[in-house]
């Protein structure tokens, strides 16, 4: 059905008169980046195959935000009336003339019909082509680059398309994005190492910037048995599920009527032995052997061959606390990426040796809440790419899914503490972090996700005392986008922040236009989590802990709504910003970075802890009061 539709459209395109001569225009351009060096002396074999993916311009995106507010704003009569996936696909599918125009351009440029595939959602056009073909098609030049980590890659600095085609295309990969593997067509069995920068690749053990941070080891087989009793009296030293329930006013789960998903990226993986160790120490109501439901995406595997904190720390943390906080509700693990390519989405399906060949789009119904503890610097990616991905989160919101992302662990700085060298991170060049421009994260800056920052119990204070912004080992990521405008649901909160607590920084240091998206939206504890990893019990820190904790609370609220015959809460931002008193306001601490004190937690919303930490009972009252 799909291939027949594509062939008929392409045949129609070929039957019409050739497109008039059109001036090519630059579609995307990447400024030089300090992390990559172009090796102009390296001559690429023009027969190398590139898996080309064209993101077709979708229709009706200008109405997406209004459509989402219609079913997510607490004053709307249509609150909770989520769309079906079929309605979403039909609403935003590219127009037939877009598919026809791009297909005609490709065939007239020498790309045969038989090589072109249209995705099930009709929003991607894919084909393989040699470097020489792609260079002619896009009027560009591919070069070989090396990264400071030692990784190699091929890419171009810019590419062009006919002016008449430009409006039909969001972006094309691989081009200015460092995201593809080269295929040597002269020897199908000779495959080069996957060329993805490990410092930017989610799930890579080298990408320690987004991994949680490991503290002291509490218990291990080779250490004396610790004389520690985990209870509410020492939550300021050891955060446990019991501490989180006390902090945020909720109890053990009793229902199994909703769904909660945790995203992990291969080769990150959990160990069942670690989950069992955690249960026996901190969640004894959970039977040994309890595991998440495993949903493999793009060949995702729970690999256990390679172990260590940088392979198991994130997955163990996320799943131990997600399962413990919502049990007996089942938790689903979305494991993304095969062992060849990992979590990079440059080629899907992956045509390379050992790559995952099947298609998973639409294979699984998404959980009602999905938490992810990974991310990029906003400046790592082009605005076109980020807007495209952000709109996918909008679609999930329409389907009734709550999307959560951790806000980062380096305060106003980016991954690894890097800061930008130019205002608004223009050019995407970074320094070591001792100075420079604040470096916001993505996807947390997307207005269709809920960004989660981190707090901590004040050292020496009780579990009932007000928390402060996390300043132990990590600093809560927060700031202002350089890409996304200020959404209406957040306007009052951000305006109030600037009116009453204007930061002492200039436009050189951050986007102080007051017209852009601020993050995080909310926060939860992110320090001193007691976690079982690789057979030991250790302390872990990070917004990587905050996001699954906040997600568990929303899941418990969903269970109560479903039990009352209502729908899941879906996109929560309009409702939470309309009800800030349902949160514990955090008014002390900051998120230093880039040689500054960063922003400061203040009364009301702030770019450190957002609206604050959740009060489950108050939030439940708010959401149960909605249709």
Coordinates of C-alpha atoms in Angstrom, one line a residue, residues 248 407 449-455 467 469 476-478 489-497 517-524 550 554 572-588 600-615 618-619 622-623:
X248 CA 6.5 14.7 48.3
X407 CA 17.5 19.3 32.8
X449 CA 8.2 18.5 27.2
X450 CA 8.4 18.9 31.0
X451 CA 11.9 19.7 32.1
X452 CA 12.9 18.4 35.5
X453 CA 15.7 20.1 37.6
X454 CA 17.2 18.9 40.9
X455 CA 16.9 19.8 44.6
X467 CA 14.6 21.7 50.2
X469 CA 18.5 23.8 44.8
X476 CA 20.5 21.8 38.5
X477 CA 20.5 22.6 34.8
X478 CA 18.5 25.7 33.9
X489 CA 1.4 28.9 29.4
X490 CA 4.7 30.0 30.9
X491 CA 4.5 33.7 30.0
X492 CA 3.1 35.0 33.3
X493 CA 5.7 33.0 35.4
X494 CA 8.7 34.1 33.3
X495 CA 7.5 37.7 33.2
X496 CA 7.1 37.7 37.0
X497 CA 10.6 36.3 37.4
X517 CA 11.4 29.4 26.7
X518 CA 12.7 29.1 30.2
X519 CA 13.6 25.8 31.9
X520 CA 13.3 23.7 34.0
X521 CA 9.5 23.5 34.7
X522 CA 9.7 21.5 37.9
X523 CA 12.2 19.8 40.2
X524 CA 12.7 16.8 42.4
X550 CA 8.8 13.1 39.2
X554 CA 2.5 11.7 37.7
X572 CA 0.9 18.7 32.1
X573 CA 2.6 22.1 31.6
X574 CA -0.5 24.3 31.1
X575 CA -2.1 22.8 34.2
X576 CA 0.9 23.0 36.5
X577 CA 1.7 26.6 35.5
X578 CA -2.0 27.5 36.3
X579 CA -1.6 25.9 39.7
X580 CA 1.8 26.8 41.2
X581 CA 0.6 26.3 44.8
X582 CA 0.5 22.6 44.2
X583 CA 4.3 22.7 44.4
X584 CA 6.8 23.3 47.2
X585 CA 8.5 26.5 46.2
X586 CA 12.3 26.4 46.4
X587 CA 13.8 29.7 47.3
X588 CA 17.5 29.0 48.1
X600 CA 19.3 31.8 42.0
X601 CA 16.2 30.0 43.3
X602 CA 13.6 32.6 44.2
X603 CA 10.0 32.9 45.1
X604 CA 7.9 31.6 42.2
X605 CA 9.2 30.1 39.1
X606 CA 13.0 30.3 38.5
X607 CA 15.5 28.9 36.0
X608 CA 17.0 26.6 38.6
X609 CA 14.1 24.6 40.1
X610 CA 11.1 25.7 38.0
X611 CA 7.9 25.9 39.9
X612 CA 9.4 23.7 42.7
X613 CA 9.0 20.2 43.9
X614 CA 5.6 18.3 43.7
X615 CA 3.1 18.0 46.5
X618 CA -2.3 18.9 46.1
X619 CA -1.5 17.9 42.5
X622 CA -5.9 19.6 40.9
X623 CA -6.0 16.8 38.3

